[in-house]
XYZ file of C-alpha atoms in Angstrom:
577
model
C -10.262 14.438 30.785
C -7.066 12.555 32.371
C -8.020 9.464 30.914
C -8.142 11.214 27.699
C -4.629 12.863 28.253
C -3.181 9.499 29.713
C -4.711 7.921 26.524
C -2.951 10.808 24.379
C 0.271 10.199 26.475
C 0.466 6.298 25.530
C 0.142 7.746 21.751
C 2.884 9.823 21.891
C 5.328 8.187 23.758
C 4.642 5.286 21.165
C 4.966 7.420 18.323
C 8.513 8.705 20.006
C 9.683 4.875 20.715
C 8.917 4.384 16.932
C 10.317 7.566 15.547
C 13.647 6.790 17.652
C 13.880 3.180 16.034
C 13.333 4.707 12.513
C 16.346 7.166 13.301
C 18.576 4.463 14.788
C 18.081 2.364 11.490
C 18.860 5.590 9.272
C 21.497 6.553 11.183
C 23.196 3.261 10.396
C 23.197 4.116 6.919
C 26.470 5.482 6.636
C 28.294 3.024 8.292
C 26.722 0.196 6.004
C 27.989 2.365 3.097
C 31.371 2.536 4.369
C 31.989 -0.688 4.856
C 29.976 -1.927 2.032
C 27.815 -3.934 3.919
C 24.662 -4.172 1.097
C 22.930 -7.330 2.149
C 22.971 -5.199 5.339
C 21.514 -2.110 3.384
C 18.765 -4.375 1.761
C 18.128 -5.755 4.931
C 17.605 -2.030 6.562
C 15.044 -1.439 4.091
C 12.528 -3.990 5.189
C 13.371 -3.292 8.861
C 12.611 0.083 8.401
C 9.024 -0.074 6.919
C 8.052 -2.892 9.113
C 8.718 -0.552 12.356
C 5.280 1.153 11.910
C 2.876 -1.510 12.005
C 4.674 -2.813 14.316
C 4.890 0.289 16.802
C 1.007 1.230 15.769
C 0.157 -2.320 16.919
C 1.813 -2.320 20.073
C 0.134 1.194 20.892
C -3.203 -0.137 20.284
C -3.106 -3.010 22.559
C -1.894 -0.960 25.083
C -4.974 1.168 25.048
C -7.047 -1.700 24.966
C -6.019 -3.029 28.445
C -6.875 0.409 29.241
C -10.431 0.970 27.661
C -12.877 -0.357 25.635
C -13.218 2.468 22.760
C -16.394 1.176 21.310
C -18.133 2.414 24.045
C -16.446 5.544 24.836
C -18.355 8.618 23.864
C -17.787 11.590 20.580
C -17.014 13.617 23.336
C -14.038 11.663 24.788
C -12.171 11.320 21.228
C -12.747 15.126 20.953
C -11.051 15.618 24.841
C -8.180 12.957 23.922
C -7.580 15.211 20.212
C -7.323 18.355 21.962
C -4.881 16.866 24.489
C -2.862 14.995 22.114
C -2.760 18.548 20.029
C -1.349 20.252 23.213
C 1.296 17.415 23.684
C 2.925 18.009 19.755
C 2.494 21.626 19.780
C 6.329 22.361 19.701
C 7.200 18.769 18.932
C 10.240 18.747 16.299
C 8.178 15.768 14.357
C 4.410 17.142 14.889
C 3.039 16.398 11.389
C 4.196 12.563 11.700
C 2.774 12.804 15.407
C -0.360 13.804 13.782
C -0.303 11.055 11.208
C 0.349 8.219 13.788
C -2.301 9.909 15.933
C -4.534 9.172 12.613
C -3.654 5.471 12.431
C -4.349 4.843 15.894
C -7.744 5.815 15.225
C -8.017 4.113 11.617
C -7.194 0.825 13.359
C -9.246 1.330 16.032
C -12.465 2.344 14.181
C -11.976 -0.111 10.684
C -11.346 3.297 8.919
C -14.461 3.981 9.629
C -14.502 7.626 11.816
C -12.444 9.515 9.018
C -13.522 13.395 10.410
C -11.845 15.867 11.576
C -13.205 15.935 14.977
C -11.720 12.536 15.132
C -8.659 12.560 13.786
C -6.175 15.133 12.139
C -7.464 15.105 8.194
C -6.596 18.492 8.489
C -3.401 19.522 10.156
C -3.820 22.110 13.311
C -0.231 23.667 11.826
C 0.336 25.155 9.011
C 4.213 25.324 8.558
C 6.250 28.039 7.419
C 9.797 27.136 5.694
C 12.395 28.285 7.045
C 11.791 28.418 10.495
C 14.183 25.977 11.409
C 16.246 26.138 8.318
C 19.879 26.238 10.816
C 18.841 22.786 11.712
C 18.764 20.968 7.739
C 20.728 23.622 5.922
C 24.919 24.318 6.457
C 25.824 27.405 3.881
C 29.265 28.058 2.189
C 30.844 31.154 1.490
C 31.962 31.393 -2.325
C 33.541 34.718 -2.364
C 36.509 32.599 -2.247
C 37.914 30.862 -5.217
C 35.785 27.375 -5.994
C 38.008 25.307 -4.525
C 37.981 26.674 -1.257
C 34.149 26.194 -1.204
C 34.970 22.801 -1.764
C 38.085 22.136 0.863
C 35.004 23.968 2.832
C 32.383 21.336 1.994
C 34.689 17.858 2.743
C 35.463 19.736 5.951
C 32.023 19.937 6.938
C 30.860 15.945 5.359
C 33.185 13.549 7.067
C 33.214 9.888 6.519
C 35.055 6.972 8.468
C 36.592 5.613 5.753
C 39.018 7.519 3.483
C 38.620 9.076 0.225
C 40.703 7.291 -2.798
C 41.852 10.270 -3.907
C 40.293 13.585 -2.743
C 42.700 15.888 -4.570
C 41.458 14.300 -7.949
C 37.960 14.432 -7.014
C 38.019 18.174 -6.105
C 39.789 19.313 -9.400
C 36.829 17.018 -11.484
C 34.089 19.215 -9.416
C 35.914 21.962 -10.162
C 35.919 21.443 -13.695
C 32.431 20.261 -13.695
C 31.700 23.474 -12.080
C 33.277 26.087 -14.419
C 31.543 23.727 -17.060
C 28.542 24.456 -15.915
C 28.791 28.160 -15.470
C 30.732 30.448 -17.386
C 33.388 32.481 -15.617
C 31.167 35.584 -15.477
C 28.206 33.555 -14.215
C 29.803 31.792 -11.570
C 31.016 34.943 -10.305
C 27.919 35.551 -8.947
C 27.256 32.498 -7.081
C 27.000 33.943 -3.707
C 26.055 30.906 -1.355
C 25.872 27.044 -2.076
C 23.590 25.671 0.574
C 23.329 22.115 1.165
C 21.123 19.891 3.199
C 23.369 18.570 6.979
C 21.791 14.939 6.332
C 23.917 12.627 3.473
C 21.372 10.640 1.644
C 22.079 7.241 1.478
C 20.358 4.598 -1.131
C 21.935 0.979 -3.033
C 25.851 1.709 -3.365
C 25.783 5.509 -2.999
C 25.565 8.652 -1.158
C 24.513 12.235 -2.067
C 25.611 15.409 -0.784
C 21.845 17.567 -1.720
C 21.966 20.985 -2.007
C 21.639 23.980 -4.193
C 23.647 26.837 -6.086
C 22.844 30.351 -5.191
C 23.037 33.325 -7.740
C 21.541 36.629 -8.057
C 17.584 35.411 -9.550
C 17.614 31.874 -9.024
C 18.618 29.035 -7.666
C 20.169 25.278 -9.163
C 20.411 21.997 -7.712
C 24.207 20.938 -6.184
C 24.521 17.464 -5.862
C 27.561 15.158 -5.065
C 27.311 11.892 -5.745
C 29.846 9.710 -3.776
C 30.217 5.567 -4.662
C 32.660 3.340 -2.456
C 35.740 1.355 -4.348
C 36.104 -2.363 -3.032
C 38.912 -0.892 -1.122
C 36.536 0.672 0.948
C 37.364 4.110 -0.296
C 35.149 6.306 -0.923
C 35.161 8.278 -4.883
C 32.923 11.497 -6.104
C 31.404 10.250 -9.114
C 29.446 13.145 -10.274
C 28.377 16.563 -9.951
C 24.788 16.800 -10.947
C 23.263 20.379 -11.347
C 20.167 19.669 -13.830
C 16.654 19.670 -12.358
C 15.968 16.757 -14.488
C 18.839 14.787 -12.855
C 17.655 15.654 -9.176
C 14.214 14.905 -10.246
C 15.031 10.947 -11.414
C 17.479 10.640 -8.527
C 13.607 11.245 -6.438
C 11.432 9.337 -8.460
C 8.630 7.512 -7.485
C 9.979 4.076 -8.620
C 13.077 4.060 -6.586
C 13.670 2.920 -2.912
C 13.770 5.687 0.124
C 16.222 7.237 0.913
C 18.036 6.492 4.455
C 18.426 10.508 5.511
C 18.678 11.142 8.976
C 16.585 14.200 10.450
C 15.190 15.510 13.357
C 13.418 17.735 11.389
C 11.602 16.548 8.707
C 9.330 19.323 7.584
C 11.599 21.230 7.201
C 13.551 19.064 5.351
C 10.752 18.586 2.849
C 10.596 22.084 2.267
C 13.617 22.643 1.249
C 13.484 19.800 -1.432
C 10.350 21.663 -2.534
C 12.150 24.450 -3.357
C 14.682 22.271 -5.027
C 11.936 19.753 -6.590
C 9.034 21.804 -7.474
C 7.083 19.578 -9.571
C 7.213 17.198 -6.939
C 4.208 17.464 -4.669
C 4.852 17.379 -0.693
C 3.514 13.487 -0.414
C 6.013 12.380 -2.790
C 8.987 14.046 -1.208
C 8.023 12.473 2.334
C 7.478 9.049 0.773
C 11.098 9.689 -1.088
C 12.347 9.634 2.175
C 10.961 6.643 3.812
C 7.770 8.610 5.959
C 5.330 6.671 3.477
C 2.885 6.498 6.828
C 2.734 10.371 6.186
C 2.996 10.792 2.387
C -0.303 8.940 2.175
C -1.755 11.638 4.865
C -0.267 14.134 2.506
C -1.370 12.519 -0.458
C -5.005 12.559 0.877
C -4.900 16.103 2.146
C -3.406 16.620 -1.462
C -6.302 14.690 -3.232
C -9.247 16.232 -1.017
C -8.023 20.034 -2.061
C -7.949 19.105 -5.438
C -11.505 17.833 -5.569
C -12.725 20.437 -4.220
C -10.909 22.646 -7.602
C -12.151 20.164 -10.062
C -15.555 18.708 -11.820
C -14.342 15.535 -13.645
C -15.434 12.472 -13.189
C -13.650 8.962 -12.047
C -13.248 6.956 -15.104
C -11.705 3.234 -16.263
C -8.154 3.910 -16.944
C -7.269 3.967 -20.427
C -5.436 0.729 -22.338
C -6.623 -2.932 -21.742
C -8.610 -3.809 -18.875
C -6.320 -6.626 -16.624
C -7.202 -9.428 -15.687
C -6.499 -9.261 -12.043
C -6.937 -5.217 -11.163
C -9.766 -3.129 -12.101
C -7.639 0.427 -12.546
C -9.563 3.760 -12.804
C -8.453 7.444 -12.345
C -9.683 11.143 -12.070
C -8.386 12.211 -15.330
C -7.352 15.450 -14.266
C -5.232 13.902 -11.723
C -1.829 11.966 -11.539
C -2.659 9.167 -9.678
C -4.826 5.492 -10.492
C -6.287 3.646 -8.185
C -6.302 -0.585 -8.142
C -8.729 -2.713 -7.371
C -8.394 -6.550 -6.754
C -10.692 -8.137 -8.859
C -13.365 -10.636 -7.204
C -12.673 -13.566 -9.833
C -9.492 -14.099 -11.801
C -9.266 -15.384 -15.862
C -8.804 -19.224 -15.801
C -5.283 -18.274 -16.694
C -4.347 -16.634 -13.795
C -3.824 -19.397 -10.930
C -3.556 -16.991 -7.987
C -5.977 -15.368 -5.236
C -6.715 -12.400 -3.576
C -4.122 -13.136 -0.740
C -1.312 -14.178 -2.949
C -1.880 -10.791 -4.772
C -1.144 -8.622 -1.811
C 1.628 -10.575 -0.753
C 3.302 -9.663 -4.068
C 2.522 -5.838 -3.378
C 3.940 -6.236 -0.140
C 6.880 -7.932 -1.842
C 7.874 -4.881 -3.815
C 7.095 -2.738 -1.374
C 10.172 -4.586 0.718
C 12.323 -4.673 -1.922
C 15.047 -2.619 -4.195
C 12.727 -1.306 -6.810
C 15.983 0.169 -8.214
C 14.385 2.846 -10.241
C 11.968 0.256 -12.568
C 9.068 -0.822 -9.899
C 6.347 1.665 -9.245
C 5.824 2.437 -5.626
C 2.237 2.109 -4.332
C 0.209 2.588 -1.560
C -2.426 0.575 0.178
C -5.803 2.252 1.700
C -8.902 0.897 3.256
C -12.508 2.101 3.266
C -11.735 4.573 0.835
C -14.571 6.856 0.167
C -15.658 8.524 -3.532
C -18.085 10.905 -4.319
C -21.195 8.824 -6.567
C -21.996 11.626 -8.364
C -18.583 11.565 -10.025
C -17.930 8.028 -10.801
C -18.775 7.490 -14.716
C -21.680 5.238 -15.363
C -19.257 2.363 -17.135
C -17.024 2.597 -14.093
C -19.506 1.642 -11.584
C -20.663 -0.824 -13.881
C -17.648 -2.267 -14.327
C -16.820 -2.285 -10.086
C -20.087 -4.356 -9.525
C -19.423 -6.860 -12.317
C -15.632 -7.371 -11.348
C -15.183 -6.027 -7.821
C -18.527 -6.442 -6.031
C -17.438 -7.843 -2.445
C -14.898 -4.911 -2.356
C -17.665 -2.126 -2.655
C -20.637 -0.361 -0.845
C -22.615 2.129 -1.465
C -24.206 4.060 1.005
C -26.056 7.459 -0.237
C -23.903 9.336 -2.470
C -20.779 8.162 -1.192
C -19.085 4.811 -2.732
C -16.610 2.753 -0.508
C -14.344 0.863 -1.529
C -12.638 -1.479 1.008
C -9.331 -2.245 -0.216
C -6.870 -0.473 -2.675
C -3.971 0.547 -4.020
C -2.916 3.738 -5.693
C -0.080 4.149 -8.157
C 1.324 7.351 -9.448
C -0.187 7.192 -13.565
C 2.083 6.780 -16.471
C 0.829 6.294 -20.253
C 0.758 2.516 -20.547
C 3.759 1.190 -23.036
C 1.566 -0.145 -25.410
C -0.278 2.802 -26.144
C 2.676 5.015 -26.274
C 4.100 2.739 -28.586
C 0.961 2.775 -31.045
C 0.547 6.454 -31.208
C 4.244 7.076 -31.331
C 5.483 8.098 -34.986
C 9.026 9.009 -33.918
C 11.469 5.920 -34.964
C 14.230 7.272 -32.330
C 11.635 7.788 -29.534
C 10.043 3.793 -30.239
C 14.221 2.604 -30.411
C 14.545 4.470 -26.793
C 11.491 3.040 -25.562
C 12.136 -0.652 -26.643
C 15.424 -0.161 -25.551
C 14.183 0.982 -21.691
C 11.754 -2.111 -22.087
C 14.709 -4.387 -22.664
C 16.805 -2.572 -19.685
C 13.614 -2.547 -17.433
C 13.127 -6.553 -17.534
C 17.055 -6.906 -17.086
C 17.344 -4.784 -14.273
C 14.403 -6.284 -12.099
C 16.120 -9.398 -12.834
C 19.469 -8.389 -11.337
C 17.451 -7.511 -7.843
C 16.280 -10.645 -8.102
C 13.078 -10.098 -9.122
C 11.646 -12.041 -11.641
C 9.071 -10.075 -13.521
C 6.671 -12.898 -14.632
C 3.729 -11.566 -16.846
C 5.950 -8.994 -19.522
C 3.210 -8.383 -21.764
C 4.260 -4.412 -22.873
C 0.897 -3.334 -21.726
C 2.131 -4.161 -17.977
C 5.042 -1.350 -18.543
C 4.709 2.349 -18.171
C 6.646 5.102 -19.775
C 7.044 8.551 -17.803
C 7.799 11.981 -18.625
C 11.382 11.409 -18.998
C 11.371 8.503 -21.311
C 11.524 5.901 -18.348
C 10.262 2.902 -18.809
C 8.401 1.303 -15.272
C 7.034 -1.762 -14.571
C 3.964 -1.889 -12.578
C 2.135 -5.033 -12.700
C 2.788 -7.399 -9.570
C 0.540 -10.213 -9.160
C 3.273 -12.561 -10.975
C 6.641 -11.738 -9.611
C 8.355 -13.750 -7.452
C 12.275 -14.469 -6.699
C 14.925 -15.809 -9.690
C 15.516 -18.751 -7.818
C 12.083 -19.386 -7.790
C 12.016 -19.852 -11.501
C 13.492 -22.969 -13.558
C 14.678 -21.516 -17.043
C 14.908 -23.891 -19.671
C 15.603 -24.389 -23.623
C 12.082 -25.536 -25.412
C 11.664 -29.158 -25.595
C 12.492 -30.399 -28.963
C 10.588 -33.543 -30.491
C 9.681 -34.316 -33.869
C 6.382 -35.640 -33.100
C 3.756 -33.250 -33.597
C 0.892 -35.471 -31.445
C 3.388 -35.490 -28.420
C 3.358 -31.805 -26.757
C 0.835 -32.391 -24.258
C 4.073 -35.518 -23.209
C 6.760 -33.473 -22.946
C 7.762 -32.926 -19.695
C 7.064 -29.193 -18.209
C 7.230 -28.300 -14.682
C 4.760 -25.657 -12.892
C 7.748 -23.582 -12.290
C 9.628 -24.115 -15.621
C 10.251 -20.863 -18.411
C 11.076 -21.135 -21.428
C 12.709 -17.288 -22.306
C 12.390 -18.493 -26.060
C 8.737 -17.544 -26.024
C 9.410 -14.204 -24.841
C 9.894 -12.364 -27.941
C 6.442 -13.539 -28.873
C 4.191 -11.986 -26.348
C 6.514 -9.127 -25.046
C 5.634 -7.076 -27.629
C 3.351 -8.011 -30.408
C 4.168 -6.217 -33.893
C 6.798 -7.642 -35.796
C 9.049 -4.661 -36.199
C 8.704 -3.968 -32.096
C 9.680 -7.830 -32.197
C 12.972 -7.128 -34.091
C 14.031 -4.308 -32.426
C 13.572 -5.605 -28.823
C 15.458 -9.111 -30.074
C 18.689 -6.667 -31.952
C 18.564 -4.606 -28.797
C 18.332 -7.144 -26.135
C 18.097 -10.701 -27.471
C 20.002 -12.083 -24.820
C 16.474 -11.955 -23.063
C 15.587 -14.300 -25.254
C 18.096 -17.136 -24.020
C 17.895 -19.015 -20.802
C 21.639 -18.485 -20.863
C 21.015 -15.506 -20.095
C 18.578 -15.802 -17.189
C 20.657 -18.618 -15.469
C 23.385 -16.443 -15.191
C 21.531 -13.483 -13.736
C 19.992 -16.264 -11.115
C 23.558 -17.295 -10.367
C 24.605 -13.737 -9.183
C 21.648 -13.692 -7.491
C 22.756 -16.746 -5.846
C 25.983 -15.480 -5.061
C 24.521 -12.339 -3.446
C 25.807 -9.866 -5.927
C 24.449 -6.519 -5.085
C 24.638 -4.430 -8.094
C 24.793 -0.268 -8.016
C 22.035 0.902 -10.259
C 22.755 4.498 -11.343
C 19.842 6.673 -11.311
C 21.444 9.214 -13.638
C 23.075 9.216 -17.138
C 26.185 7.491 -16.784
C 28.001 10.140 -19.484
C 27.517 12.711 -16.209
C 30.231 10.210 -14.302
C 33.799 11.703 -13.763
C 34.512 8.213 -14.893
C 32.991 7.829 -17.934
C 34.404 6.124 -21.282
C 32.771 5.757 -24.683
C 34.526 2.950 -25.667
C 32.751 1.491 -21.909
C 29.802 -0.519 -22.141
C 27.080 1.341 -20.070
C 24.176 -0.815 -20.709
C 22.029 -1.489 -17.283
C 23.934 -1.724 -14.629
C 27.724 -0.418 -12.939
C 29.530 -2.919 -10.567
């Protein structure tokens, strides 16, 4: 037994290190806004994710010099459990605790002792809200008159930089208040609560919280951007569920929110977010170690409520993944293919590295996130015949099947969105295809200007969501702008002298775009009158010279007609300096 609480000890205090370096990194959030220190930001970002592996490693050699867990017995892992369960009992970050716990083990065994004896599939807390709400939530009296609440609210939310003009920004909240509510309505606001943590992501902060009346609540967010004079503006007052929900979605980087207290935290944006499930909220904020626990606990439950079966994911098969889903379900799951078409001159390894890539980077609201498992496990009985046909012709050395239960020993999942192509061919609305061509042509523009370029554009590689966004989700071609060489086609007027012209491995030709982007001829037209500057290496020269020039651009996740600042005579195409 005190081997198995030293053991449990080691755990812990490696968890805290790592929990301590995440906070020191988030912390630093605010002063990288302030002083507008972005390649700083971006540089944060892949800091931040990297501190995991990097803790769980260190932890696991550590208890290697110790022990040699293969031959340890059931009954030791089930002595260091209940130990490390009495060390996190009142710990302010348990249900990470428990998730690091779970890793340990996961790297340990190969993924291969997923049970609850071993490890915490199920958590040994269930959490009630509100327990430490004090600790994430400040309230403000509104018996007062509206402004007050907000001389209240800049009281409370200090900065070290100054604001450009405070007085101005309270009376555009104020109006954007009373334009909200009508005078009799807002009368009966009795509380705005927000969240004590500023979220931080790109160029801009938000001040989270919510608007309390009588039989329900509404979101209350301030949106706050930096001039180059390093003062600081409110931009917009966002109070529509829809609005909160983008500013959270999956395809956009975490959030840099600094907290103590993270479950409670979550539940608070679940009260806010409700169509969001729990995973997705503590991914939104950067625990992605723990939003795949949740995701799993999520995806187990549900199971056990449904009958379906796993089936190949509608629209055309790709030539690199093997994608399938449980149709009742919002998720896919990715599979790297054993062999790739001729076509495709990449492996296995160069694919992940391109997951990995995103993963790192600014997916600025247009790159889906996703998450990598191993040894996943799926019930036989439920995978459809032409599915596991389908695995064993394309994905054979990445299965096994033992009993009922199929493993597969290396994926991705992806949150599931109708693939473009098929939205565009059952689609009879001309407006809705114009929006969604439109988003297409802003999608490939934006990944550009983070410096991404997208490399296969096909339509079919593009998903549209709920709210008319259009995401990109198809990585094993991307790599950096300056990676790229874009160039006018070749012109010669010998017919017998293509295969002489001189092309270079790395050279594009954004001339051929408008043929294979989309394929029908009036798609064609509309994407090249919308966004035919695509079509022009002009174009994608100049976007690789800002790149270049390290221009970090503020991508606004909400409709920029909700800015205090907006003009319709402005151009608001992709992007706001």
């Amino acid at each position: 037994m005190e081997r198995a609480q030293k053991i449990a000890y080691q755990i812990l205090s490696g968890f805290d290190k790592s929990y301590r370096w995440y906070s020191r990194i988030t912390k630093g959030a605010q002063s990288r806004f302030e002083q507008r220190r972005w390649a700083a930001s971006q540089q944060a970002i892949k800091e931040r994710i990297t501190i995991y592996e990097q803790s769980l490693g260190e932890v696991v050699t550590e208890i290697y010099h110790h022990l040699q867990p293969q031959q340890e017995t059931a009954e030791f892992w089930l002595q260091m459990k209940t130990c490390y369960t009495k060390l996190i009992a009142h710990h302010p970050q348990f249900e990470l605790a428990e998730t690091f716990y779970n890793s340990v083990i996961c790297r340990i065994f190969k993924h291969g002792c997923i049970t609850n004896d071993m490890m915490f599939v199920e958590s040994t807390r269930c959490y009630l809200p509100g327990q430490e709400r004090d600790k994430v939530v400040v309230s403000f009296d509104t018996t007062g008159t509206v402004r007050n609440m907000y001389d209240q609210i800049f009281a409370t939310f200090t900065f070290n930089t100054p604001f450009a003009d405070l007085e101005r920004d309270k009376q555009n909240l104020e109006q954007g208040l009373r334009a909200v509510f009508p005078q009799e309505e807002l009368a009966k606001v009795h509380t705005v609560e927000m969240l004590r943590p500023v979220f931080f992501r790109g160029k801009a902060a938000y001040l989270i919280g919510r608007i309390c009346l009588e039989n329900k609540t509404l979101p209350f967010v301030i949106a706050l951007r930096i001039n180059k004079s390093h003062e600081i503006f409110v931009d917009a007052l966002l109070t529509d569920s829809a609005d909160l929900s983008v500013i959270f979605g999956f395809a956009r980087s975490y959030f840099m929110a600094d907290t103590q207290n993270p479950a409670e935290l979550v539940a608070f944006l679940a009260e806010l977010l409700p169509n969001k499930k729990q995973f997705e909220l503590y991914m939104s904020l950067g625990f992605y170690k723990h939003g795949k626990t949740e995701f799993f606990r999520n995806y187990s439950h549900h199971l056990t409520q449904t009958q379906d079966n796993y089936e190949l994911a509608p629209g055309i098969k790709g030539l690199v993944m093997t994608v399938f889903h449980l149709p009742s379900y919002g998720i896919v799951f990715k599979v790297i293919k054993d062999e790739f078409a001729e076509s495709k001159k990449i492996t296995r390894d160069f694919v992940k590295n391109r997951y990995r890539l995103v993963k790192t980077s600014d997916r600025i609201g247009r790159m889906a996130d996703t998450h990598e498992y191993m040894n996943f496990n799926f019930d036989l009985n439920r995978i459809d015949p032409e599915l596991l046909n389908y695995l064993q012709e394309t994905c054979a050395s990445s299965i096994a099947i033992t009993g009922d239960v199929l493993t597969i020993k290396h994926l991705y999942i992806e949150r599931k969105m109708t693939p473009l192509n098929i939205y565009l061919n059952e689609e009879t609305d001309p407006v809705k295809i114009r929006s969604a061509i439109d988003e297409l042509g802003l999608c490939i523009k934006q990944i550009a200007l983070a410096n991404i370029f997208p490399g296969d554009m096909l339509h079919k590689n593009f998903g549209i969501t709920k709210h008319g966004r259009v995401i990109f989700y198809d990585y094993d071609e991307i790599c950096f702008m300056n990676e790229r060489n874009f160039r006018k086609m070749p012109q010669t007027d010998d017919p017998f002298a293509v295969d002489t012209l001189s092309v270079g491995p790395n050279d594009v030709f954004p001339q051929q775009f408008e043929h294979f982007i989309v394929g029908k001829k009036h798609l064609k037209d509309l994407l090249k009158e919308l966004h035919g500057d695509l079509m022009t290496p002009e174009y994608w020269i100049k976007i690789q010279g800002m790149c270049k020039a390290g221009k970090y651009l503020n991508f606004t996740p909400y409709n920029p007609k909700k800015s205090f600042f907006y003009h319709p005579d402005k151009k608001y195409d992709y992007l706001t300096l």
